[in-house]
XYZ file of C-alpha atoms in Angstrom:
405
model
C 140.862 62.829 92.874
C 141.723 66.544 92.608
C 142.430 68.265 95.905
C 140.344 71.165 97.078
C 141.843 74.614 96.824
C 143.416 75.089 100.279
C 142.629 78.792 100.379
C 138.970 78.345 99.493
C 137.882 76.442 102.583
C 138.906 74.434 105.607
C 136.702 71.395 106.075
C 135.033 70.592 109.378
C 137.103 68.538 111.803
C 137.504 68.173 115.543
C 140.347 70.668 115.380
C 139.036 73.337 113.026
C 135.703 75.005 112.300
C 134.030 75.406 108.965
C 135.721 78.293 107.133
C 134.188 78.658 103.721
C 134.059 81.320 101.058
C 130.822 83.238 101.683
C 128.195 82.460 99.059
C 126.880 85.189 96.797
C 123.442 86.630 97.469
C 120.523 84.626 96.201
C 119.553 85.629 92.714
C 122.641 87.768 92.114
C 124.058 87.417 88.643
C 127.723 86.518 88.415
C 130.160 86.797 85.563
C 132.256 83.855 86.717
C 133.410 81.912 89.786
C 133.813 83.878 92.999
C 137.330 84.795 94.066
C 138.771 82.763 96.948
C 138.264 84.268 100.370
C 141.378 85.505 102.131
C 142.546 83.179 104.909
C 141.441 84.153 108.424
C 143.664 86.249 110.637
C 145.969 84.435 113.097
C 147.015 87.077 115.644
C 148.425 84.536 118.117
C 151.259 83.829 115.695
C 152.171 87.509 115.748
C 152.252 87.466 119.547
C 154.403 84.349 119.592
C 156.845 86.044 117.242
C 157.555 88.616 119.939
C 158.453 85.895 122.436
C 160.974 84.433 119.984
C 162.570 87.864 119.500
C 162.743 88.280 123.272
C 164.606 84.973 123.622
C 167.227 86.174 121.158
C 167.577 89.464 123.041
C 168.118 87.586 126.290
C 170.748 85.364 124.658
C 172.739 88.386 123.514
C 172.534 90.011 126.947
C 173.938 86.747 128.298
C 176.695 86.660 125.661
C 177.742 90.242 126.436
C 178.350 89.244 130.048
C 176.373 92.013 131.729
C 175.526 89.831 134.711
C 177.913 88.123 137.089
C 177.482 85.761 139.998
C 173.976 84.493 140.728
C 172.445 86.896 138.209
C 174.714 85.565 135.488
C 173.772 81.983 136.277
C 170.073 82.864 136.245
C 170.354 84.649 132.878
C 172.326 81.723 131.489
C 169.638 79.289 132.658
C 166.809 81.373 131.213
C 168.376 82.547 127.949
C 171.360 80.315 127.218
C 169.208 78.488 124.656
C 167.798 81.703 123.207
C 169.287 81.013 119.767
C 166.436 78.562 119.244
C 164.227 81.618 118.787
C 165.680 81.829 115.278
C 164.573 78.249 114.607
C 161.094 79.295 115.709
C 161.197 82.119 113.151
C 162.109 79.663 110.388
C 159.252 77.275 111.207
C 156.834 80.185 111.633
C 157.880 81.663 108.305
C 157.029 78.445 106.477
C 153.650 78.280 108.187
C 152.647 81.898 107.579
C 153.729 81.994 103.931
C 151.803 78.811 103.166
C 148.767 79.988 105.100
C 148.608 83.314 103.275
C 149.732 82.084 99.839
C 147.621 83.054 96.850
C 146.899 80.070 94.599
C 147.106 82.069 91.372
C 149.980 84.237 92.512
C 153.024 84.632 90.308
C 156.501 84.101 91.668
C 157.593 87.641 90.795
C 154.650 89.134 92.677
C 155.424 86.977 95.708
C 159.106 87.919 95.683
C 158.210 91.574 95.334
C 156.114 91.407 98.502
C 158.910 89.636 100.353
C 161.462 92.246 99.302
C 159.104 94.965 100.476
C 158.710 93.136 103.767
C 162.331 92.687 104.805
C 164.669 94.875 102.763
C 163.743 98.360 104.037
C 164.553 97.500 107.662
C 167.530 95.381 106.604
C 169.076 98.227 104.635
C 168.333 100.743 107.406
C 170.056 98.623 110.062
C 172.881 97.791 107.644
C 173.499 101.519 107.234
C 173.502 101.967 110.999
C 175.973 99.088 111.361
C 178.265 100.671 108.774
C 178.209 103.996 110.618
C 179.052 102.221 113.874
C 181.888 100.276 112.231
C 183.582 103.500 111.134
C 182.866 105.666 114.171
C 183.075 103.440 117.246
C 186.230 101.893 118.596
C 186.789 98.131 118.753
C 184.469 97.586 115.775
C 185.603 95.506 112.808
C 185.444 97.365 109.517
C 184.015 95.213 106.723
C 185.516 94.901 103.270
C 183.593 96.049 100.198
C 182.834 92.426 99.276
C 181.517 91.670 102.754
C 179.304 94.749 102.676
C 177.904 93.876 99.265
C 177.275 90.254 100.270
C 175.506 91.441 103.414
C 173.383 93.959 101.505
C 172.299 91.252 99.040
C 171.710 88.726 101.836
C 174.283 86.283 100.507
C 176.770 86.408 103.389
C 175.488 83.310 105.226
C 176.541 81.105 102.328
C 180.191 81.756 103.280
C 180.783 80.931 106.930
C 183.642 83.448 107.563
C 181.264 86.293 106.620
C 178.093 85.283 108.443
C 178.620 87.661 111.400
C 179.692 90.749 109.458
C 178.074 94.153 110.078
C 174.680 93.469 111.715
C 175.232 89.850 112.845
C 171.566 88.926 113.193
C 171.061 89.475 109.464
C 172.492 86.001 108.844
C 168.985 84.641 109.425
C 167.617 87.005 106.764
C 170.013 85.430 104.271
C 168.415 82.089 105.137
C 164.945 83.600 104.766
C 165.893 85.017 101.364
C 166.786 81.499 100.243
C 163.479 80.193 101.601
C 161.607 82.874 99.686
C 163.423 81.931 96.490
C 162.374 78.308 96.952
C 158.824 78.898 98.183
C 156.950 79.155 94.846
C 158.224 75.690 93.928
C 157.490 74.334 97.418
C 153.964 75.725 97.361
C 153.366 74.239 93.910
C 154.417 70.859 95.317
C 152.287 71.164 98.467
C 149.170 72.020 96.472
C 149.538 68.697 94.661
C 150.042 66.656 97.820
C 147.305 65.247 99.982
C 147.391 65.124 103.766
C 149.349 61.877 103.996
C 151.968 62.912 101.466
C 152.311 66.305 103.162
C 152.774 64.623 106.544
C 155.409 62.360 104.984
C 157.238 65.417 103.671
C 157.158 66.890 107.181
C 158.570 63.677 108.595
C 161.388 63.717 106.046
C 162.160 67.312 107.014
C 162.428 66.352 110.686
C 164.709 63.437 109.804
C 166.872 65.785 107.703
C 167.298 68.093 110.714
C 168.326 65.155 112.900
C 170.856 63.899 110.328
C 172.328 67.360 109.836
C 172.619 67.817 113.593
C 174.373 64.471 113.995
C 176.809 65.126 111.158
C 177.499 68.660 112.402
C 178.176 67.440 115.938
C 180.618 64.847 114.547
C 182.418 67.467 112.411
C 181.613 66.013 109.028
C 181.758 69.501 107.528
C 184.557 72.035 107.214
C 182.301 74.677 108.766
C 179.338 74.449 111.084
C 176.039 74.246 109.194
C 174.264 76.385 111.811
C 174.063 79.459 109.559
C 174.091 77.687 106.191
C 170.785 78.531 104.448
C 170.284 75.135 102.793
C 170.721 73.395 106.150
C 167.932 75.487 107.689
C 165.475 74.824 104.851
C 163.945 71.695 106.507
C 162.644 73.839 109.391
C 160.911 76.125 106.917
C 159.458 73.161 105.015
C 158.136 71.649 108.245
C 156.316 74.884 109.027
C 154.828 74.923 105.529
C 153.636 71.326 105.925
C 151.856 72.036 109.210
C 150.063 74.976 107.590
C 149.011 72.742 104.704
C 147.545 70.203 107.127
C 145.610 72.889 108.995
C 144.279 74.251 105.699
C 143.153 70.765 104.706
C 141.455 70.280 108.080
C 143.723 67.304 108.789
C 145.822 68.651 111.651
C 145.720 66.336 114.681
C 148.279 67.883 117.024
C 147.826 68.609 120.726
C 146.237 71.797 122.042
C 147.939 75.070 122.826
C 148.825 74.320 126.462
C 150.297 70.880 125.769
C 152.233 72.165 122.754
C 153.654 75.050 124.774
C 154.736 72.619 127.494
C 156.553 70.457 124.927
C 158.255 73.525 123.455
C 159.425 74.646 126.911
C 160.732 71.170 127.749
C 162.665 71.080 124.491
C 164.046 74.548 125.172
C 165.537 73.513 128.499
C 166.984 70.344 126.973
C 169.274 72.425 124.740
C 172.189 72.619 127.233
C 172.389 68.815 127.135
C 173.407 68.661 123.455
C 176.369 69.859 121.435
C 176.171 73.661 121.012
C 175.129 74.973 117.617
C 172.864 73.309 115.093
C 172.118 70.365 117.404
C 169.899 72.599 119.545
C 167.419 72.619 116.655
C 166.587 68.975 117.318
C 165.517 69.722 120.890
C 162.951 72.367 120.035
C 161.816 71.392 116.539
C 158.935 69.148 117.601
C 157.672 71.617 120.189
C 157.733 74.540 117.748
C 156.161 72.494 114.947
C 153.277 71.653 117.310
C 152.958 75.038 119.029
C 152.542 77.126 115.869
C 149.606 75.192 114.365
C 148.083 74.816 117.844
C 148.072 78.613 118.201
C 146.573 78.925 114.716
C 143.800 76.456 115.547
C 143.114 78.315 118.806
C 142.545 81.487 116.788
C 140.342 79.690 114.262
C 138.166 78.182 116.966
C 138.154 81.223 119.233
C 139.864 79.359 122.087
C 141.702 81.282 124.829
C 145.189 82.412 123.821
C 147.581 84.617 125.759
C 149.408 85.438 122.530
C 146.312 86.987 120.969
C 146.097 89.826 123.475
C 146.295 93.312 122.054
C 149.667 94.253 123.563
C 151.262 90.958 122.560
C 150.112 91.417 118.969
C 151.435 94.979 118.918
C 154.818 93.839 120.219
C 154.774 91.085 117.616
C 154.333 93.694 114.908
C 157.483 95.406 116.184
C 159.406 92.153 116.594
C 161.177 92.164 113.230
C 162.526 95.684 113.693
C 163.390 94.856 117.326
C 165.274 91.756 116.240
C 167.211 93.697 113.619
C 168.244 96.625 115.837
C 168.742 95.237 119.351
C 172.223 93.777 118.832
C 173.463 97.090 117.454
C 172.225 98.759 120.638
C 174.070 96.205 122.771
C 177.225 96.694 120.725
C 177.051 100.454 121.135
C 176.651 99.988 124.881
C 180.031 98.259 125.093
C 181.635 101.633 124.318
C 180.464 102.773 127.761
C 180.217 99.531 129.725
C 183.227 97.654 128.367
C 183.295 93.984 127.459
C 181.768 91.475 129.885
C 181.533 93.798 132.917
C 179.742 91.129 135.024
C 177.596 93.553 137.011
C 175.622 92.609 140.071
C 171.940 91.790 139.750
C 170.644 95.334 140.333
C 173.125 97.107 138.055
C 172.846 94.428 135.383
C 169.061 94.609 135.539
C 169.101 98.407 135.194
C 171.510 98.278 132.237
C 169.472 95.543 130.541
C 166.215 97.436 131.071
C 167.782 100.554 129.547
C 169.075 98.654 126.498
C 165.690 96.968 126.099
C 163.864 100.296 126.247
C 166.195 101.899 123.706
C 165.875 98.866 121.406
C 162.093 98.892 121.664
C 161.922 102.640 120.984
C 164.150 102.257 117.922
C 162.091 99.307 116.714
C 158.946 101.431 116.939
C 160.699 104.187 114.957
C 161.851 101.678 112.336
C 158.407 100.115 112.073
C 156.499 103.373 111.780
C 159.138 105.352 109.899
C 160.709 102.744 107.608
C 158.994 99.358 107.520
C 155.361 100.372 107.001
C 155.793 103.375 104.687
C 158.454 101.630 102.582
C 156.264 98.577 102.189
C 153.311 100.718 101.106
C 155.522 102.560 98.640
C 157.041 99.425 97.136
C 153.701 97.653 96.847
C 151.771 100.615 95.511
C 149.908 99.577 92.409
C 150.806 101.336 89.214
C 148.118 103.607 87.933
C 146.599 102.310 84.761
C 146.322 104.562 81.718
C 142.792 105.881 81.086
C 140.717 103.463 79.058
C 137.487 104.030 77.127
C 134.337 103.117 78.996
C 133.690 99.401 78.552
C 130.393 97.949 77.556
C 128.045 97.278 80.488
C 128.629 93.941 82.161
C 126.937 92.116 84.936
C 128.491 92.716 88.331
C 129.525 90.066 90.769
C 128.047 90.116 94.221
C 130.522 91.610 96.717
C 132.509 89.103 98.731
C 132.832 89.414 102.487
C 136.274 90.761 103.306
C 138.347 88.489 105.530
C 141.163 89.475 107.869
C 144.814 89.457 106.889
C 147.204 86.966 108.409
C 149.659 88.450 110.869
C 153.287 87.398 110.541
């Protein structure tokens, strides 16, 4: 039996409402089948993205040793597992790309949109990192090969280079690999039913567990934490959950229960081997939380993450993620390395760094990310054509919202 087009409708279930392509007006003549409706907007996922970026910021504040004593222990407790925010990004990326995928889209068009999405901010922060490397003291100057690999988002494939220039860009190298693989993954998912998709998700979770076990037992020359192929199962799991929601076959817990599981997994991280193993602790919680937030948006259920300010911060989260570590690095020129301030001084310094990072992220978003994306995605003007013969017009379709993420 052929499967329904996942972007045309979501069938009625206990978890999701009816979301169908609006019918044309009665009696309206059509020249062919109506175009698929765009998938509904999921603003809660944008708000959740900000929380993941905030976890990473807190981790780096902890790593820079700005707090000592009781404050240091509190920051370590709250943000010591903040690296799992990157795992959240990977799962979220798989979900959002599958949710918003266009069934008849070509791979080149998809890749063009992805380049327009990430490269302007990446290149802007890469330039800033280069300036810092050559102007600030105690900064490592990259080689030409390292710079080129970083610019092309290939540096995470070679472990000694994964932290060069703007260190957080290692995750973008993983995302670039996911984007390269996504057209094939989406083609596969469209041919799988709910059970086969769920089986693929289960295999992805097992792959994460096996990789974590082998990494903890030093089966590899280098840690697989930043290796793009090792992070692919998280992305695939996110894509599978989106597929199940689109099919109306998602049966996960609600938003509150999923958030509780994600929090429990987060605080289990200190109990495992540092590095890739932390992914195992939070994977189930994240893979449940993201579709639960999506279903809450679809059904109009209460969601903290859908609030206006949370969504706005989520829009800035990518730029914030890309620039915040450079701000913290620059601060070491004044503060020194691991100053271990008291709670009040450490709080004031952290608040200042956060404010500067947020201001720069707003500038990057409004001055680089949005205008560059519009420029790169601007449609080419077609050459003037002779007036065609009259044809029957299709009835206008109701415009749906755009997915955030």
